[in-house]
Short mmCIF file of C-alpha atoms and ligand atoms in Angstrom, two decimals:
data_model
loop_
_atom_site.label_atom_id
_atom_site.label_comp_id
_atom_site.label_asym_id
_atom_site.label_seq_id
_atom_site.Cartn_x
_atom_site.Cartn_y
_atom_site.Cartn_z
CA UNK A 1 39.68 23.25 9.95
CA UNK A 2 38.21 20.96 7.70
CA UNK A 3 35.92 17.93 7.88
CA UNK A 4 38.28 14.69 10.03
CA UNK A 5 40.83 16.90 11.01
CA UNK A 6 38.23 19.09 13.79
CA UNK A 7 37.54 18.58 17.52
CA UNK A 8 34.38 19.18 17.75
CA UNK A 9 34.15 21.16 21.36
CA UNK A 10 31.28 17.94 22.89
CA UNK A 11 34.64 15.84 22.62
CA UNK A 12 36.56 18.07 25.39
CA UNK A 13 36.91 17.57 28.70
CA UNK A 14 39.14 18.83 31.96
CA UNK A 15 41.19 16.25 32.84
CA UNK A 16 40.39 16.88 36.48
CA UNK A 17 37.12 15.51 36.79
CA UNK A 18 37.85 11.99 34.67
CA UNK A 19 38.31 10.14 38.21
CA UNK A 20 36.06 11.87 40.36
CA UNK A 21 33.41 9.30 40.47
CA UNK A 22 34.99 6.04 39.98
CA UNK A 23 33.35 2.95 40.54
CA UNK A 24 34.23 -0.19 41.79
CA UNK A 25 34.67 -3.48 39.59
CA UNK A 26 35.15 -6.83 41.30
CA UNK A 27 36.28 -8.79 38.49
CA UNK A 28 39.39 -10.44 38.74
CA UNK A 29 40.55 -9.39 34.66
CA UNK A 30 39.48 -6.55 32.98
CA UNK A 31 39.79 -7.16 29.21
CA UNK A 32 39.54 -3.52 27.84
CA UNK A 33 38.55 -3.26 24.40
CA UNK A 34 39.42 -0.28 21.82
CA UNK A 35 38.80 -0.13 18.25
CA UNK A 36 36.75 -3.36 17.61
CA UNK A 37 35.80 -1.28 14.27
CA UNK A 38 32.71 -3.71 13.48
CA UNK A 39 34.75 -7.15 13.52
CA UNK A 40 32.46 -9.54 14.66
CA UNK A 41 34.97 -12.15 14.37
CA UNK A 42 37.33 -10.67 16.42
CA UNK A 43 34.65 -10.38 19.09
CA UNK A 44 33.67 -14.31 18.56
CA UNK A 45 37.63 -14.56 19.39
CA UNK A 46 37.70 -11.93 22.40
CA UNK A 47 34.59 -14.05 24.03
CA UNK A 48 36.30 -16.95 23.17
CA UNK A 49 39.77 -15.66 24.95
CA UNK A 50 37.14 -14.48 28.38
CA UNK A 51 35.94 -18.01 28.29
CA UNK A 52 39.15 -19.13 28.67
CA UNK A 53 40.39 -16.97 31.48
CA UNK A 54 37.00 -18.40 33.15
CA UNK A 55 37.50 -22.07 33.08
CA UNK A 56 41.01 -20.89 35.16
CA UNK A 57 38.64 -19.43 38.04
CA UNK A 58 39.08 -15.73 36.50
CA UNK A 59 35.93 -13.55 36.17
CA UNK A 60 36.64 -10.94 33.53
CA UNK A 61 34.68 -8.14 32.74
CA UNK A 62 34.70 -6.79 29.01
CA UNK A 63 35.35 -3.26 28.55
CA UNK A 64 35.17 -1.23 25.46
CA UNK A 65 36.14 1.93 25.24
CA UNK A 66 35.16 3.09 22.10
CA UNK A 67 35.16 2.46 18.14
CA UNK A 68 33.57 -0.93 18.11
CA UNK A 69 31.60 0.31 14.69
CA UNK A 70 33.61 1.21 11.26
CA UNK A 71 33.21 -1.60 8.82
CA UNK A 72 29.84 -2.94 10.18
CA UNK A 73 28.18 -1.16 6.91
CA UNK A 74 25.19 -3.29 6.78
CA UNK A 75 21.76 -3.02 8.91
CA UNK A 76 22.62 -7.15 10.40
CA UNK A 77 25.95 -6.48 11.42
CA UNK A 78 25.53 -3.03 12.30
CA UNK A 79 22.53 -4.64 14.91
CA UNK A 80 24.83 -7.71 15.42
CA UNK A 81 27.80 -5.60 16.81
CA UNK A 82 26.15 -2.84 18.78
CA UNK A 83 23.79 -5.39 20.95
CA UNK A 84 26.66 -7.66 21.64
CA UNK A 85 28.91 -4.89 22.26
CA UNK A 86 26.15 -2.75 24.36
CA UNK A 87 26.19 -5.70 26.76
CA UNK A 88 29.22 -5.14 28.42
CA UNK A 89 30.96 -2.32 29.93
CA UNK A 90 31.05 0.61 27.32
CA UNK A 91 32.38 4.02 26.68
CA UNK A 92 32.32 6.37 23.36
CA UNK A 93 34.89 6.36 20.31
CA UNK A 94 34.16 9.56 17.91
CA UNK A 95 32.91 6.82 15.33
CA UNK A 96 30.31 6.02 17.79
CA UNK A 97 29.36 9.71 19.22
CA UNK A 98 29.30 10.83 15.64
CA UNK A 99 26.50 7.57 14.86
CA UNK A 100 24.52 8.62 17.62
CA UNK A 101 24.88 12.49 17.30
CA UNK A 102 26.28 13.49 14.37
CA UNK A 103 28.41 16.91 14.58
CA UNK A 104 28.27 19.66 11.95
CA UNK A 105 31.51 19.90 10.08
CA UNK A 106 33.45 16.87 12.33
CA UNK A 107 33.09 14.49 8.98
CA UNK A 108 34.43 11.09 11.43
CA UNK A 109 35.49 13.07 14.23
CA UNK A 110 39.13 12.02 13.91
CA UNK A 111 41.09 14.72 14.77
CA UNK A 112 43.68 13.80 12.63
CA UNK A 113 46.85 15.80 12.76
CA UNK A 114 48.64 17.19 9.80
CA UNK A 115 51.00 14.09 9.46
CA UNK A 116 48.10 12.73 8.42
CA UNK A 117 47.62 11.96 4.90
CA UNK A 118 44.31 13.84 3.46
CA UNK A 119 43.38 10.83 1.31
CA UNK A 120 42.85 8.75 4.55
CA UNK A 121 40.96 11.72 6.41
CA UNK A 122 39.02 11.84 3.14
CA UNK A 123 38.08 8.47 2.92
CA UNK A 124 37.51 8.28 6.44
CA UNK A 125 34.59 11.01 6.02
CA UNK A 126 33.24 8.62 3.44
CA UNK A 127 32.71 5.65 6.46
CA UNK A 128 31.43 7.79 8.31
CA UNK A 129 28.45 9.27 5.58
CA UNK A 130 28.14 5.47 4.88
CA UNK A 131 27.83 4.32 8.40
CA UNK A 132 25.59 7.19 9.58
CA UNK A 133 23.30 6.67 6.60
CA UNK A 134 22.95 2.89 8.06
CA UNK A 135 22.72 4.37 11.70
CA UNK A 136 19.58 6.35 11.18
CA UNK A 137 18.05 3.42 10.47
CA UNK A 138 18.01 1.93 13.73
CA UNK A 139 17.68 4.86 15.89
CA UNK A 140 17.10 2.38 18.82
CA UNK A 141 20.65 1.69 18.66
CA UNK A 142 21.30 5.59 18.23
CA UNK A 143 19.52 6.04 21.52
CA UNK A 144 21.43 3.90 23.37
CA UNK A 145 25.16 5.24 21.87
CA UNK A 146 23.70 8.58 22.89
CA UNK A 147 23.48 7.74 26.50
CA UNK A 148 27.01 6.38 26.80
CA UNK A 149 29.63 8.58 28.89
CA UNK A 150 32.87 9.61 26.77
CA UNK A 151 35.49 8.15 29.10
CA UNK A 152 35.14 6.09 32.48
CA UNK A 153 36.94 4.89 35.97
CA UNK A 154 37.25 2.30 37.58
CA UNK A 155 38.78 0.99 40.63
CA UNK A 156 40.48 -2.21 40.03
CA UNK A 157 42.71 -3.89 42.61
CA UNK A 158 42.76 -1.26 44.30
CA UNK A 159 44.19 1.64 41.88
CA UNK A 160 42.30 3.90 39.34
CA UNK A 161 42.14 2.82 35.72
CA UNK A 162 41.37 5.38 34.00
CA UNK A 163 39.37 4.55 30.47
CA UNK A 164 39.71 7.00 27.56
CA UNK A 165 39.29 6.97 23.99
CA UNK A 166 41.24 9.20 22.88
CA UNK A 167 43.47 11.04 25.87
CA UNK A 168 42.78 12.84 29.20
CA UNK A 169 41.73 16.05 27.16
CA UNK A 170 39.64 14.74 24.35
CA UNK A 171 37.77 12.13 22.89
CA UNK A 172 39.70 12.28 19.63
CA UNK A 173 43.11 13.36 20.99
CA UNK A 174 46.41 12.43 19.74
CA UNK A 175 47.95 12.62 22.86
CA UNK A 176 48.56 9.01 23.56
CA UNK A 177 49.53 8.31 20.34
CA UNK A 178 52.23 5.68 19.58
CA UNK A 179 53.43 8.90 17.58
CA UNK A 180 53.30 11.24 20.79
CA UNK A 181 55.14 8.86 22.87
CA UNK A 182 58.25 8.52 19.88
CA UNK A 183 58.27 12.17 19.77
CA UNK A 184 58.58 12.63 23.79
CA UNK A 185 55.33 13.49 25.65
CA UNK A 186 56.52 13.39 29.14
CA UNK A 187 55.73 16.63 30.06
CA UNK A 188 52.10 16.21 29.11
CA UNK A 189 52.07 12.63 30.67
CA UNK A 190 52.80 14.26 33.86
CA UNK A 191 50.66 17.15 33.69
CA UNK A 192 47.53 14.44 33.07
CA UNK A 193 48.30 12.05 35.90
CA UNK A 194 48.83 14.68 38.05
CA UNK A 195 45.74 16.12 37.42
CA UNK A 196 43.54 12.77 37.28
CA UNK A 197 44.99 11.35 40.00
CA UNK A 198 45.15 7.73 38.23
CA UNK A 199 47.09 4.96 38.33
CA UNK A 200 46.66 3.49 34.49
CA UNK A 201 45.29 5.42 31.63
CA UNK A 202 44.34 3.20 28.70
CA UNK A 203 43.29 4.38 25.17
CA UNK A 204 43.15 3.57 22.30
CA UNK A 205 41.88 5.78 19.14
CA UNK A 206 45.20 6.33 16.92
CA UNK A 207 45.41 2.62 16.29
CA UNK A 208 48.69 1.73 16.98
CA UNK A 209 49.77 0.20 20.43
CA UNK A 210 51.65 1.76 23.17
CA UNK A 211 52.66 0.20 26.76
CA UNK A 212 54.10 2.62 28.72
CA UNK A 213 55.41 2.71 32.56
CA UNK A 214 57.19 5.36 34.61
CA UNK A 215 57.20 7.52 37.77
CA UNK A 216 54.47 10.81 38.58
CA UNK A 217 54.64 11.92 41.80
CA UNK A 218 56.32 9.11 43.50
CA UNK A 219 53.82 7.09 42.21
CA UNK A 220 54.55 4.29 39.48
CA UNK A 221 51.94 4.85 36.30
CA UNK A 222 50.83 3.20 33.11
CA UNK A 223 49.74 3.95 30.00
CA UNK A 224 48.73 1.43 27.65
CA UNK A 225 47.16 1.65 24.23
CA UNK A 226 45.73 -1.08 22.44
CA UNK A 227 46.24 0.04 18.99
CA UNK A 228 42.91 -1.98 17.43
CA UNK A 229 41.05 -5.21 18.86
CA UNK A 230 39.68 -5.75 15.18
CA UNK A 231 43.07 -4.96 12.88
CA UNK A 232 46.28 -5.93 12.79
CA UNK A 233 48.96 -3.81 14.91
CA UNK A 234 52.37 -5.51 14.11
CA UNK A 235 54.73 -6.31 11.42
CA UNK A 236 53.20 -9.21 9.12
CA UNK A 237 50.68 -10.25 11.99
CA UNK A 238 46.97 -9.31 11.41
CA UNK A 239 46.03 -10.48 14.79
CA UNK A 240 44.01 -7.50 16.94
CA UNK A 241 45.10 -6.73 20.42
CA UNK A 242 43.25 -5.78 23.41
CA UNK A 243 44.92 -4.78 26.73
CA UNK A 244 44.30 -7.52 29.59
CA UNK A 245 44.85 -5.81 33.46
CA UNK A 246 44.45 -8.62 35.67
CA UNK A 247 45.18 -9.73 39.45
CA UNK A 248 47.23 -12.89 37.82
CA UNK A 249 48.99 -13.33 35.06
CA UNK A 250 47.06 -13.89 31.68
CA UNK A 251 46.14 -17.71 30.57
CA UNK A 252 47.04 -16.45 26.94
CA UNK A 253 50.85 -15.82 26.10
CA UNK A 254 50.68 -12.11 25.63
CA UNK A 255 52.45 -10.03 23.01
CA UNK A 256 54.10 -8.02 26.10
CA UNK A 257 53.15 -7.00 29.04
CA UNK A 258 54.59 -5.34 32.62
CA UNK A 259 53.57 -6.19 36.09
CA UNK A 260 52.95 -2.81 38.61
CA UNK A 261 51.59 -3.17 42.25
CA UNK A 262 50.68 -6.48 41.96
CA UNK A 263 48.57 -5.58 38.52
CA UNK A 264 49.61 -7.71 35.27
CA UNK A 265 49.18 -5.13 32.35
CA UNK A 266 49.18 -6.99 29.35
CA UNK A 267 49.01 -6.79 25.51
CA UNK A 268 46.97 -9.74 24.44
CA UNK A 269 46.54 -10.83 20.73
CA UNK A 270 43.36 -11.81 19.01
CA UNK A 271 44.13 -13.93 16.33
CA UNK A 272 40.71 -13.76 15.13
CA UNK A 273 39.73 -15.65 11.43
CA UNK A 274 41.12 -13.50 9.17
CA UNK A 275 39.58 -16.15 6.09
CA UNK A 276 36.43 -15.85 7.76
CA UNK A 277 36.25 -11.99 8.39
CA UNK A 278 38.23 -10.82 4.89
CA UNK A 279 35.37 -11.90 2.45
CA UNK A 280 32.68 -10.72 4.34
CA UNK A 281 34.82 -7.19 4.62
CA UNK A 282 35.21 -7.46 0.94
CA UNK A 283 31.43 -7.95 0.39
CA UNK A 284 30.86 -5.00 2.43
CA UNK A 285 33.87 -2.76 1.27
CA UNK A 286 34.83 -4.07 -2.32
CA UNK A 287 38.20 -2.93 -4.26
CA UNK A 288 38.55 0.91 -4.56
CA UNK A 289 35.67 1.98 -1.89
CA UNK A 290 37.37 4.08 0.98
CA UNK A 291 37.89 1.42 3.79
CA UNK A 292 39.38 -1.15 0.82
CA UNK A 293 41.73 1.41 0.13
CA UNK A 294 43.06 2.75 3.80
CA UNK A 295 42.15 -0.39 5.78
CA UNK A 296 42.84 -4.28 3.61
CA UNK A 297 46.60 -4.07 3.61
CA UNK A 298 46.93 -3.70 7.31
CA UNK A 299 44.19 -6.15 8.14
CA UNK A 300 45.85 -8.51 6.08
CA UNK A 301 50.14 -7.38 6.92
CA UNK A 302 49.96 -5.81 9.84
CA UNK A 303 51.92 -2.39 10.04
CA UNK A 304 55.85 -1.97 10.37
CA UNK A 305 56.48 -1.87 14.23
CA UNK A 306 57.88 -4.48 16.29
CA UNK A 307 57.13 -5.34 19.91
CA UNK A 308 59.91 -3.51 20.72
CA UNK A 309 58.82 -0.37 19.40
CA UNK A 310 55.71 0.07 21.16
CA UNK A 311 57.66 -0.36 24.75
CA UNK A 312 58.26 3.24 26.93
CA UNK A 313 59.76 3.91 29.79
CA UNK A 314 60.11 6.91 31.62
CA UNK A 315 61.28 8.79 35.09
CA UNK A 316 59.73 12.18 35.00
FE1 LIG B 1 38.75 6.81 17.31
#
């Protein structure tokens, strides 16, 4: 296979063992993070948006769970965004594995299936020889990615969250893709719930959001992808989303969300300052380099789904 389109074989792992050793959180919000992809204005907003929750008497903890670096193609914001980010509560994307270890042949590590376009798996090989050329620069910051665990869970009023990147198989899999669930993944769904034993998987990785609920076992689950925390994810709204799970129901008006065994599962936006962010982006990635080309439209339009279209439900 060629370069963006591998898994390299680090990214794999049984989906048995992801909730063996959870750990307990005692936060009363869990804001869970995917696909930040260097936006340091969207994480002024996300702070901004915890902050809020607080002065309501909620404690949140921030989560990420994976590509927080992509555009951050300078040695400031490439320190900036890792030391904020490496505060929190963190877990691997394949952008950040391949900064901190790159793989042979993996190019960015995106797995990207053959409905992908090869221009975009081409250009995103590009970020990624940019970015790692930045990262070994600071191999402080390597260090630290390269002691990060790929996925994590956590026990959160009482039920296991289960934290991926990608999907209960691999770092870089497709198989919570807003694509996966349109085509019917059910089977698989099943299959991975079973086998992890948890409650809520959330992901994040193919960039376009998900919220999914059903039955395994007896047992209502949830899936829910955040699409990006740093890019737009609807139709003519740049605004990022993260995923909110909370005792309570979010202080922000979310962009949809379900409630489960007492567990609000929300999609909050992050209308982060697109006039502040955009020119800085530009400075960094100017007309016709690789991330200008795949990445300004949707920061700036959005993509073509509705609210409506990234709602599932399922009995399986
Ligand atoms: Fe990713």
């Amino acid at each position: 296979m060629s370069e963006g389109r591998s898994c390299p074989l680090a990214y794999r792992y049984p989906s048995t063992s992801l909730c063996q050793e959870p750990r307990t959180v005692s936060e009363d919000v869990l804001y869970i993070i995917g696909g930040l992809y260097g936006n340091p204005w969207a994480l002024d907003e996300i702070e901004q948006m915890a902050l809020a929750e607080e002065r309501q008497g909620h404690r949140v903890r921030l989560v990420f769970n994976g590509d927080f670096n992509w555009f951050n193609a300078s040695d400031s914001l490439f320190r900036t965004i890792n030391n904020r980010v490496l505060d929190h509560t963190v877990s691997l994307g394949n952008v950040d594995y391949e900064l901190a270890n790159p793989s042979a042949g993996a190019g960015c590590g995106c797995a990207y299936p053959e409905s992908v376009d090869q221009g975009v798996v081409e250009r995103s090989n590009r970020i990624m020889e940019r970015l790692q050329g930045i990262a070994e620069e600071h191999p402080d910051i390597q260090k630290r990615l390269s002691l990060l665990p790929r996925y994590r869970c956590l026990i959160f009023g009482g039920l296991k969250i289960l934290v991926v990147h990608g999907d209960p198989e691999s770092l870089a899999g497709w198989g919570l893709a807003h694509e996966a669930f349109t085509a019917g993944n059910d089977h698989k769904l099943s299959e991975w719930f079973l086998a992890s034993d948890a409650d809520l998987i959330a992901s994040t990785h193919t960039c376009l959001p998900v919220l999914w609920s059903g039955l395994v076992g007896e047992r209502g689950r949830m899936v829910v992808n955040n699409g990006s925390a740093g890019m737009g994810n609807l139709y003519s709204d740049p605004r990022g989303l993260i995923t909110r799970i909370g005792l309570s129901s979010p202080v922000i008006e979310p962009v949809t969300g379900v409630e489960r065994h007492g567990l609000h599962v929300s999609l909050l936006p992050v209308p982060y300052s697109l006039e502040a962010w955009l020119p800085e982006f530009d400075r960094l990635w100017p007309a016709g380099s690789p991330a200008a080309v795949s990445y300004r439209n949707r920061m700036i339009n959005g993509t073509s789904l509705r609210v409506n279209d990234l709602i599932f439900n399922s009995l399986i």
